[in-house]
Amino acid sequence: MSPLLELVIIVAIKSAILIFIVVTSFAYLMLAERKVLAWFQLRVGPTWCGPWGLMQPAADAVKLVMKEDLTPSTADPIIYKLAPALAAFTALLAYAVIPFGTLPDGRPIAIANPNAGVLYLLAVGSIGVYGIALGGWASQSKWPLLGAIRSTAQMISYELAMGLAVVGVLLVAGTTNLAQIVSGQSAHHVWYVIPQFIGFLIYAITATAETNRAPFDLPEAETELVAGFHTEYSSLRFGTFFVAEYINMITVSAIATLLFLGGGDGPFAGALPWLTVVWFLAKVALLLFVFIWMRATLPRLRYDRLMAFGWKVLLPVAVLNLIVTAAIVAFVR
Amino acid sequence: MIVLYWICAVVLVLSAIGVVASRQPVHSVVGLIVNFAALAVLFLTLNAEFLAMIQIIIYAGAILVLFLFVIALLTVSSEPIERGRGKLEFQSGPSVAAGLVALALMAVGVRVAWSQSIKPPPPDFGSVSTFGVQLLTTHLFAFEVTAFVLLVAIVGVVLMAGRKELRF
């Protein structure tokens, strides 16, 4: 067997396992969100399917598959069918480089460990908007189009501040390799959230906006736009958009953990390497809980205020943070 | 690598034809996304990882999103705007001439590339740090001039967009 073929097969098997894990965690993230939201509102949430409602994701999946798949007669048929697949595809791309922990010999547990790992994450994050934008346009009706345009404008406005916040971490770490950023934090047990606290706040806010989560869920604001960009979608195509949104949520939580919260660093992680995976997943789970917490607590922003906040507050603060960080790093070295 | 190159080459040419040939502007945008993605993979096979990532972040992630934003606003109806042919017929002569010039340039490039012995690139060629050091030392002048040109463009846009308030 040629080495190229061997490499392709190994990567394909790793990817298949990873996609299975990510999609399963999406299913239970959805259940967790319904449960936690219910507790915030003094309800009990899903309880009927299986013990403690644990089979609810399977029931939801069966329901979505059995529903009729509608395509509006005015819709652009190719783009309409392509858009949900594109959304899920771009959501899954990020997992090619995310290190889930460290092996005993110090190598990261990841499909690939490129030197430009952080740039790769920024790149796949920036093309994530196409699924929503194309889906909203292809539906050829008013609300999806408004939702798509809102999403695009929101993405462009918040992406700049997000990139600048990430560059702050790169300056402190001195590398763009994700595994090296993590090992740089665990070497001295100083997580970059401490020197880059403003950067972490900016990243958290922009990540919420980029994943269209409350209080930035204007592309699908149900009080104004029915269901926003996915109004016309039903059945499995709607489900695909749904999967993409939640996987994006897990992705940005994982990136925040890697860049700011020390990745797999934690008590006893140096002695027992497999604990790095546990710490990493625990931190991601905590951030996901904060996502749900925000949705249960905060009201939706008004659209003009969302734009003004992005351009007039977040971007100047991010630029200032970057300049101060660069000056300090240049002074210390 | 050669397998990857041929896959990318075929995808690049097909998507480029799709960009030009499709009657629906949004289909052209989708074709261009595919084209940029294939181009980024091609850069990766040439060891230019920084260039590949910037290609996706800047062109696919920022510029093309703005294109799509404008096109989606302008073509709310899925009917193609322009109908019928013939309006661009007088351009066939110049476009053939431009194609011939491009072919000649390509032939010269390929000849030069073949005549020299191929040296393997240094191991850190195209990496983020090498690229950055080269950009801010060897190519500093070009870098600063580009930044200045972009600044002029930004000032121009601000002036044009804010002209009403400037009238006094």
Coordinates of C-alpha atoms in Angstrom, one line a residue:
Chain A
M1 CA 0.0 0.0 0.0
S2 CA 1.4 3.4 -0.9
P3 CA 2.1 5.8 1.9
L4 CA -0.3 8.4 0.5
L5 CA -3.2 5.9 0.4
E6 CA -2.3 4.8 4.0
L7 CA -2.3 8.4 5.2
V8 CA -5.7 9.1 3.5
I9 CA -7.2 6.0 5.1
I10 CA -5.9 6.8 8.6
V11 CA -7.2 10.4 8.4
A12 CA -10.6 9.2 7.0
I13 CA -11.0 6.8 10.0
K14 CA -9.9 9.4 12.5
S15 CA -12.3 11.9 10.9
A16 CA -15.2 9.5 11.0
I17 CA -14.7 8.7 14.7
L18 CA -14.4 12.5 15.4
I19 CA -17.6 13.3 13.4
F20 CA -19.5 10.6 15.3
I21 CA -18.3 12.0 18.7
V22 CA -19.1 15.6 17.7
V23 CA -22.6 14.8 16.4
T24 CA -23.4 12.7 19.5
S25 CA -22.2 15.6 21.7
F26 CA -24.4 17.9 19.7
A27 CA -27.4 15.7 20.4
Y28 CA -26.8 15.8 24.1
L29 CA -26.0 19.5 24.1
M30 CA -29.4 20.1 22.7
L31 CA -31.0 18.0 25.5
A32 CA -28.8 19.8 28.1
E33 CA -29.9 23.1 26.7
R34 CA -33.6 22.2 27.0
K35 CA -33.1 20.8 30.5
V36 CA -31.1 23.8 31.8
L37 CA -33.4 26.3 30.2
A38 CA -36.3 24.5 31.8
W39 CA -34.6 24.7 35.2
F40 CA -34.0 28.4 34.8
Q41 CA -37.7 28.9 34.1
L42 CA -38.9 26.5 36.9
R43 CA -40.0 23.8 34.5
V44 CA -38.8 20.2 34.3
G45 CA -38.0 19.9 30.6
P46 CA -38.2 16.7 28.5
T47 CA -38.9 13.7 30.7
W48 CA -40.9 11.3 28.6
C49 CA -38.4 9.7 26.2
G50 CA -36.3 7.2 28.2
P51 CA -35.1 7.7 31.7
W52 CA -34.8 11.4 32.6
G53 CA -35.6 12.3 28.9
L54 CA -32.2 10.8 27.8
M55 CA -33.7 9.4 24.5
Q56 CA -35.2 12.8 23.5
P57 CA -32.4 13.5 20.9
A58 CA -33.2 10.2 19.1
A59 CA -36.9 11.0 19.2
D60 CA -36.2 14.5 17.7
A61 CA -34.0 13.0 15.0
V62 CA -36.7 10.5 14.0
K63 CA -39.3 13.2 14.0
L64 CA -37.2 15.5 11.7
V65 CA -36.4 12.6 9.3
M66 CA -40.1 11.7 9.0
K67 CA -41.3 15.2 8.2
E68 CA -42.0 16.3 4.6
D69 CA -39.1 18.0 2.9
L70 CA -40.5 21.2 1.3
T71 CA -38.8 23.3 -1.4
P72 CA -40.6 26.6 -2.1
S73 CA -41.5 26.8 -5.8
T74 CA -39.7 30.1 -6.1
A75 CA -36.5 28.9 -4.5
D76 CA -33.2 28.5 -6.3
P77 CA -33.2 24.6 -6.3
I78 CA -29.4 24.0 -6.3
I79 CA -28.3 26.6 -3.8
Y80 CA -31.4 25.8 -1.6
K81 CA -30.2 22.2 -1.3
L82 CA -26.5 23.1 -1.1
A83 CA -26.7 25.6 1.7
P84 CA -27.5 23.3 4.7
A85 CA -24.8 20.9 3.7
L86 CA -22.3 23.8 3.4
A87 CA -23.3 25.0 6.9
A88 CA -22.7 21.6 8.4
F89 CA -19.5 21.1 6.4
T90 CA -17.9 24.3 7.4
A91 CA -18.9 23.7 11.0
L92 CA -17.1 20.3 11.1
L93 CA -13.9 21.6 9.3
A94 CA -12.5 23.2 12.5
Y95 CA -12.1 19.8 14.2
A96 CA -9.3 18.8 11.8
V97 CA -6.8 20.8 13.9
I98 CA -8.3 21.0 17.5
P99 CA -6.1 19.2 19.9
F100 CA -8.2 17.4 22.5
G101 CA -5.4 16.6 24.9
T102 CA -1.8 15.5 25.1
L103 CA -0.4 11.9 24.6
P104 CA 2.1 10.6 27.1
D105 CA 5.0 11.4 24.7
G106 CA 3.9 15.0 24.4
R107 CA 2.2 14.9 21.0
P108 CA -1.3 16.4 20.7
I109 CA -4.4 14.3 20.2
A110 CA -5.6 15.8 16.9
I111 CA -6.0 14.8 13.3
A112 CA -3.5 17.4 12.1
N113 CA -1.2 19.7 13.9
P114 CA -0.3 22.4 11.4
N115 CA 2.0 25.4 12.3
A116 CA -0.7 27.8 11.2
G117 CA -3.4 26.1 13.3
V118 CA -4.9 29.3 14.7
L119 CA -5.0 30.9 11.2
Y120 CA -6.8 27.8 10.0
L121 CA -9.4 28.2 12.7
L122 CA -9.9 31.8 11.8
A123 CA -10.3 30.8 8.1
V124 CA -12.9 28.1 8.6
G125 CA -14.7 30.5 11.0
S126 CA -14.9 33.2 8.4
I127 CA -16.4 30.9 5.7
G128 CA -19.1 29.6 8.2
V129 CA -21.4 32.4 7.2
Y130 CA -22.0 31.1 3.6
G131 CA -24.4 28.4 4.7
I132 CA -26.7 30.9 6.3
A133 CA -26.3 33.6 3.7
L134 CA -26.9 31.3 0.7
G135 CA -29.7 29.5 2.5
G136 CA -31.5 32.7 3.2
W137 CA -31.0 34.0 -0.3
A138 CA -32.0 30.8 -2.0
S139 CA -35.4 30.6 -0.1
Q140 CA -36.5 33.7 -2.2
S141 CA -38.8 35.1 0.5
K142 CA -38.6 38.2 2.6
W143 CA -37.8 36.9 6.1
P144 CA -35.1 34.5 5.2
L145 CA -33.4 37.2 3.1
L146 CA -33.5 39.7 5.9
G147 CA -32.1 37.0 8.3
A148 CA -29.3 36.2 5.9
I149 CA -28.4 39.8 5.4
R150 CA -28.4 40.4 9.1
S151 CA -26.2 37.4 9.6
T152 CA -23.7 38.5 7.0
A153 CA -23.5 42.1 8.4
Q154 CA -23.1 40.8 11.9
M155 CA -20.4 38.3 10.9
I156 CA -18.4 41.0 9.1
S157 CA -18.7 43.5 12.0
Y158 CA -17.7 41.0 14.7
E159 CA -15.0 39.1 12.9
L160 CA -12.5 41.9 13.0
A161 CA -12.6 42.3 16.7
M162 CA -12.4 38.5 17.1
G163 CA -9.3 38.3 14.9
L164 CA -7.7 41.1 16.9
A165 CA -8.5 39.4 20.2
V166 CA -6.9 36.1 18.9
V167 CA -3.8 38.0 17.7
G168 CA -3.3 39.2 21.3
V169 CA -2.9 35.6 22.4
L170 CA -0.6 34.9 19.5
L171 CA 1.7 37.8 20.6
V172 CA 1.9 36.5 24.2
A173 CA 2.4 32.9 23.0
G174 CA 4.8 33.7 20.2
T175 CA 3.5 30.9 18.0
T176 CA 0.5 30.1 15.8
N177 CA 0.6 26.3 16.5
L178 CA -2.3 25.3 18.7
A179 CA -0.4 22.5 20.5
Q180 CA 2.4 24.9 21.3
I181 CA 0.0 27.6 22.6
V182 CA -1.5 24.9 25.0
S183 CA 1.9 23.7 26.1
G184 CA 3.0 27.3 26.6
Q185 CA 0.2 27.7 29.1
S186 CA 0.7 24.5 30.9
A187 CA 4.5 25.0 31.2
H188 CA 4.0 27.8 33.8
H189 CA 0.3 27.1 34.6
V190 CA -0.5 30.7 33.6
W191 CA -3.5 30.5 31.4
Y192 CA -3.7 33.3 28.8
V193 CA -7.0 34.4 30.3
I194 CA -4.9 36.2 33.0
P195 CA -2.6 38.4 30.8
Q196 CA -5.3 38.6 28.1
F197 CA -8.4 39.1 30.1
I198 CA -9.8 41.9 27.9
G199 CA -9.0 39.7 24.9
F200 CA -10.9 36.8 26.4
L201 CA -14.0 39.0 27.0
I202 CA -13.9 40.3 23.4
Y203 CA -13.5 36.7 22.1
A204 CA -16.4 35.5 24.2
I205 CA -18.7 38.3 23.0
T206 CA -17.7 38.0 19.4
A207 CA -17.9 34.2 19.5
T208 CA -21.5 34.5 20.8
A209 CA -22.3 36.9 17.9
E210 CA -20.6 34.7 15.3
T211 CA -22.6 31.6 16.3
N212 CA -25.8 33.6 16.3
R213 CA -26.6 32.7 19.9
A214 CA -28.7 34.8 22.2
P215 CA -28.4 37.8 22.9
F216 CA -27.0 38.1 19.3
D217 CA -29.5 35.8 17.6
L218 CA -30.9 38.4 15.3
P219 CA -30.6 36.3 12.1
E220 CA -33.3 34.1 13.5
A221 CA -35.2 36.5 15.8
E222 CA -38.6 34.8 16.0
T223 CA -40.4 37.9 17.1
E224 CA -39.4 39.9 14.0
L225 CA -38.4 37.4 11.3
V226 CA -40.6 34.3 12.0
A227 CA -37.5 32.0 12.0
G228 CA -35.0 34.1 10.1
F229 CA -32.8 32.4 7.5
H230 CA -34.3 28.9 8.0
T231 CA -38.0 29.9 7.8
E232 CA -38.6 28.0 4.5
Y233 CA -36.6 24.9 5.6
S234 CA -38.2 21.8 7.0
S235 CA -37.3 18.2 7.7
L236 CA -33.7 17.1 7.5
R237 CA -32.5 20.3 5.9
F238 CA -33.7 22.3 8.8
G239 CA -32.1 19.7 11.1
T240 CA -28.8 20.2 9.3
F241 CA -28.8 24.0 10.0
F242 CA -29.6 23.1 13.6
V243 CA -26.7 20.7 13.9
A244 CA -24.4 23.3 12.3
E245 CA -25.4 26.0 14.8
Y246 CA -24.7 23.7 17.8
I247 CA -21.5 22.3 16.4
N248 CA -20.3 25.9 15.9
M249 CA -21.1 26.5 19.6
I250 CA -19.0 23.6 20.6
T251 CA -16.2 24.7 18.3
V252 CA -15.9 28.3 19.6
S253 CA -16.0 26.9 23.2
A254 CA -13.1 24.5 22.3
I255 CA -11.2 27.4 20.7
A256 CA -11.7 29.6 23.8
T257 CA -10.5 26.7 26.0
L258 CA -7.4 26.2 23.9
L259 CA -6.4 29.9 23.5
F260 CA -7.4 31.3 26.9
L261 CA -8.1 28.5 29.4
G262 CA -5.0 26.4 29.1
G263 CA -6.5 23.6 26.9
G264 CA -6.0 20.3 28.8
D265 CA -4.0 21.9 31.6
G266 CA -5.3 21.2 35.1
P267 CA -4.4 19.6 38.4
F268 CA -2.5 16.3 38.0
A269 CA -2.5 16.6 34.2
G270 CA 1.3 16.6 34.1
A271 CA 1.4 13.2 35.9
L272 CA -1.5 11.6 34.1
P273 CA -1.6 12.6 30.4
W274 CA -5.1 11.1 29.8
L275 CA -6.5 13.7 32.3
T276 CA -5.8 16.4 29.8
V277 CA -8.7 15.1 27.7
V278 CA -10.9 15.2 30.8
W279 CA -9.9 18.8 31.7
F280 CA -10.3 19.9 28.1
L281 CA -13.8 18.5 27.9
A282 CA -14.8 19.8 31.3
K283 CA -13.7 23.4 30.4
V284 CA -15.7 23.1 27.1
A285 CA -18.7 21.9 29.0
L286 CA -18.5 24.8 31.4
L287 CA -18.3 27.3 28.5
L288 CA -21.3 25.6 26.8
F289 CA -23.2 26.0 30.1
V290 CA -22.4 29.7 30.1
F291 CA -23.8 29.9 26.5
I292 CA -27.1 28.4 27.7
W293 CA -27.0 30.6 30.8
M294 CA -26.8 33.7 28.7
R295 CA -29.7 32.6 26.5
A296 CA -31.8 32.1 29.6
T297 CA -30.9 35.5 31.1
L298 CA -30.2 38.1 28.5
P299 CA -32.8 39.8 26.2
R300 CA -32.0 40.2 22.5
L301 CA -30.2 43.3 21.3
R302 CA -31.7 45.8 19.0
Y303 CA -30.1 45.6 15.6
D304 CA -28.7 49.2 15.3
R305 CA -27.3 48.8 18.8
L306 CA -25.7 45.5 17.9
M307 CA -23.9 47.2 14.9
A308 CA -22.9 50.3 17.0
F309 CA -21.5 48.0 19.8
G310 CA -19.5 46.0 17.3
W311 CA -17.9 48.9 15.5
K312 CA -17.8 51.7 18.1
V313 CA -17.0 49.7 21.3
L314 CA -15.6 46.2 20.6
L315 CA -13.3 47.1 17.7
P316 CA -11.5 50.1 19.4
V317 CA -11.1 48.2 22.6
A318 CA -9.7 45.2 20.7
V319 CA -7.2 47.5 18.8
L320 CA -6.2 49.2 22.1
N321 CA -5.7 45.7 23.7
L322 CA -3.5 44.6 20.8
I323 CA -1.3 47.8 20.9
V324 CA -0.8 47.6 24.7
T325 CA -0.1 43.8 24.5
A326 CA 2.4 44.3 21.6
A327 CA 4.1 47.1 23.5
I328 CA 4.5 45.0 26.7
V329 CA 5.7 41.9 24.8
A330 CA 8.2 44.0 22.9
F331 CA 9.4 45.6 26.2
V332 CA 9.7 42.3 28.1
R333 CA 11.6 40.4 25.4
Chain B
M1 CA 1.2 15.7 -4.1
I2 CA 0.8 15.2 -7.9
V3 CA -2.6 13.6 -7.4
L4 CA -3.7 16.5 -5.2
Y5 CA -2.3 18.9 -7.8
W6 CA -4.4 17.4 -10.7
I7 CA -7.6 17.3 -8.5
C8 CA -7.1 21.0 -7.6
A9 CA -6.3 21.9 -11.2
V10 CA -9.4 20.3 -12.6
V11 CA -11.6 21.9 -9.8
L12 CA -10.0 25.3 -10.4
V13 CA -10.6 25.3 -14.1
L14 CA -14.1 24.0 -13.9
S15 CA -15.1 26.4 -11.1
A16 CA -13.6 29.3 -13.0
I17 CA -15.6 28.4 -16.1
G18 CA -18.7 28.2 -13.8
V19 CA -18.0 31.7 -12.5
V20 CA -18.0 33.1 -16.0
A21 CA -20.6 31.0 -17.6
S22 CA -23.4 31.0 -15.0
R23 CA -26.3 33.4 -15.7
Q24 CA -27.2 33.8 -12.0
P25 CA -24.7 36.1 -10.0
V26 CA -25.1 34.1 -6.8
H27 CA -24.0 30.9 -8.7
S28 CA -20.9 32.8 -9.8
V29 CA -20.2 33.6 -6.2
V30 CA -20.5 30.0 -5.2
G31 CA -18.2 29.0 -8.1
L32 CA -15.7 31.6 -6.9
I33 CA -15.8 30.2 -3.3
V34 CA -14.9 26.7 -4.7
N35 CA -12.2 28.3 -6.8
F36 CA -10.6 30.1 -3.8
A37 CA -10.8 26.9 -1.8
A38 CA -9.0 24.9 -4.5
L39 CA -6.4 27.6 -4.9
A40 CA -5.7 27.5 -1.1
V41 CA -5.1 23.8 -1.3
L42 CA -2.8 24.4 -4.3
F43 CA -0.8 26.9 -2.2
L44 CA -0.6 24.3 0.6
T45 CA 0.9 21.7 -1.8
L46 CA 3.6 24.4 -2.6
N47 CA 4.5 24.7 1.2
A48 CA 2.9 28.2 1.4
E49 CA 0.7 27.6 4.4
F50 CA 0.5 31.2 5.4
L51 CA -0.6 32.3 2.0
A52 CA -3.2 29.5 1.8
M53 CA -4.8 30.6 5.1
I54 CA -4.7 34.3 4.2
Q55 CA -6.3 33.4 0.9
I56 CA -9.3 31.8 2.7
I57 CA -9.5 34.5 5.5
I58 CA -9.3 37.6 3.2
Y59 CA -10.7 36.5 -0.1
A60 CA -13.2 33.8 0.8
G61 CA -14.0 35.0 4.3
A62 CA -14.2 38.8 3.9
I63 CA -14.2 40.0 0.3
L64 CA -16.5 37.4 -1.2
V65 CA -18.9 37.7 1.8
L66 CA -19.3 41.4 0.9
F67 CA -19.9 40.5 -2.7
L68 CA -22.6 38.0 -1.7
F69 CA -24.1 40.6 0.6
V70 CA -24.5 43.1 -2.2
I71 CA -25.5 40.6 -4.9
A72 CA -28.2 39.1 -2.5
L73 CA -29.6 42.6 -1.9
L74 CA -29.6 43.5 -5.6
T75 CA -31.0 40.2 -7.1
V76 CA -33.8 39.4 -4.7
S77 CA -35.6 37.8 -7.6
S78 CA -34.0 34.6 -8.9
E79 CA -34.5 35.7 -12.5
P80 CA -31.3 36.6 -14.2
I81 CA -31.0 40.3 -14.7
E82 CA -29.5 40.3 -18.2
R83 CA -31.3 38.4 -21.0
G84 CA -30.4 37.8 -24.6
R85 CA -26.9 37.9 -26.1
G86 CA -25.0 40.1 -28.4
K87 CA -24.3 43.1 -26.3
L88 CA -20.7 42.0 -25.6
E89 CA -19.9 40.8 -29.1
F90 CA -17.5 43.5 -29.9
Q91 CA -15.3 42.2 -27.1
S92 CA -14.5 38.9 -28.7
G93 CA -11.5 40.3 -30.6
P94 CA -9.8 41.9 -27.7
S95 CA -10.5 38.9 -25.4
V96 CA -8.9 36.5 -27.9
A97 CA -5.9 38.8 -28.1
A98 CA -5.7 39.0 -24.3
G99 CA -5.9 35.2 -24.1
L100 CA -3.0 34.9 -26.6
V101 CA -0.9 37.3 -24.6
A102 CA -1.6 35.3 -21.4
L103 CA -0.7 32.0 -23.2
A104 CA 2.6 33.6 -24.4
L105 CA 3.4 34.7 -20.9
M106 CA 2.7 31.3 -19.6
A107 CA 4.9 29.7 -22.2
V108 CA 7.8 32.0 -21.2
G109 CA 7.2 31.2 -17.5
V110 CA 7.2 27.5 -18.1
R111 CA 10.4 27.7 -20.3
V112 CA 12.2 29.6 -17.6
A113 CA 11.0 27.2 -14.9
W114 CA 12.2 24.2 -16.9
S115 CA 15.5 25.6 -17.9
Q116 CA 16.7 26.1 -14.3
S117 CA 17.6 23.2 -12.0
I118 CA 14.9 22.8 -9.4
K119 CA 16.2 23.4 -5.9
P120 CA 14.1 22.1 -2.9
P121 CA 12.9 25.1 -0.8
P122 CA 14.4 25.7 2.7
P123 CA 12.6 23.7 5.4
D124 CA 10.8 26.7 6.9
F125 CA 9.8 28.1 3.5
G126 CA 6.3 29.7 3.5
S127 CA 5.8 29.3 7.3
V128 CA 4.1 32.1 9.2
S129 CA 7.3 33.3 10.9
T130 CA 9.5 33.3 7.7
F131 CA 6.7 35.1 5.8
G132 CA 6.4 37.7 8.5
V133 CA 10.2 38.3 8.8
Q134 CA 10.5 38.6 5.0
L135 CA 7.5 41.0 4.8
L136 CA 8.9 43.4 7.4
T137 CA 12.5 43.3 6.4
T138 CA 13.2 42.5 2.7
H139 CA 9.8 43.7 1.4
L140 CA 9.2 46.5 3.9
F141 CA 8.9 49.2 1.2
A142 CA 6.3 47.4 -0.9
F143 CA 4.4 46.5 2.3
E144 CA 4.3 50.1 3.5
V145 CA 3.4 51.4 0.0
T146 CA 0.5 48.9 -0.1
A147 CA -0.7 50.0 3.3
F148 CA -0.6 53.6 2.2
V149 CA -2.6 52.9 -1.0
L150 CA -5.2 51.1 1.2
L151 CA -5.3 54.1 3.5
V152 CA -6.0 56.4 0.6
A153 CA -8.8 54.1 -0.5
I154 CA -10.3 54.2 3.1
V155 CA -10.1 58.0 3.3
G156 CA -11.7 58.2 -0.1
V157 CA -14.6 56.0 0.9
V158 CA -15.2 57.9 4.1
L159 CA -15.2 61.2 2.1
M160 CA -17.7 59.8 -0.5
A161 CA -20.0 58.2 2.1
G162 CA -19.9 61.2 4.4
R163 CA -20.2 63.9 1.8
K164 CA -23.6 65.2 2.9
E165 CA -22.3 66.1 6.4
L166 CA -19.2 67.7 5.0
R167 CA -21.2 70.2 2.9
F168 CA -21.0 73.6 4.7

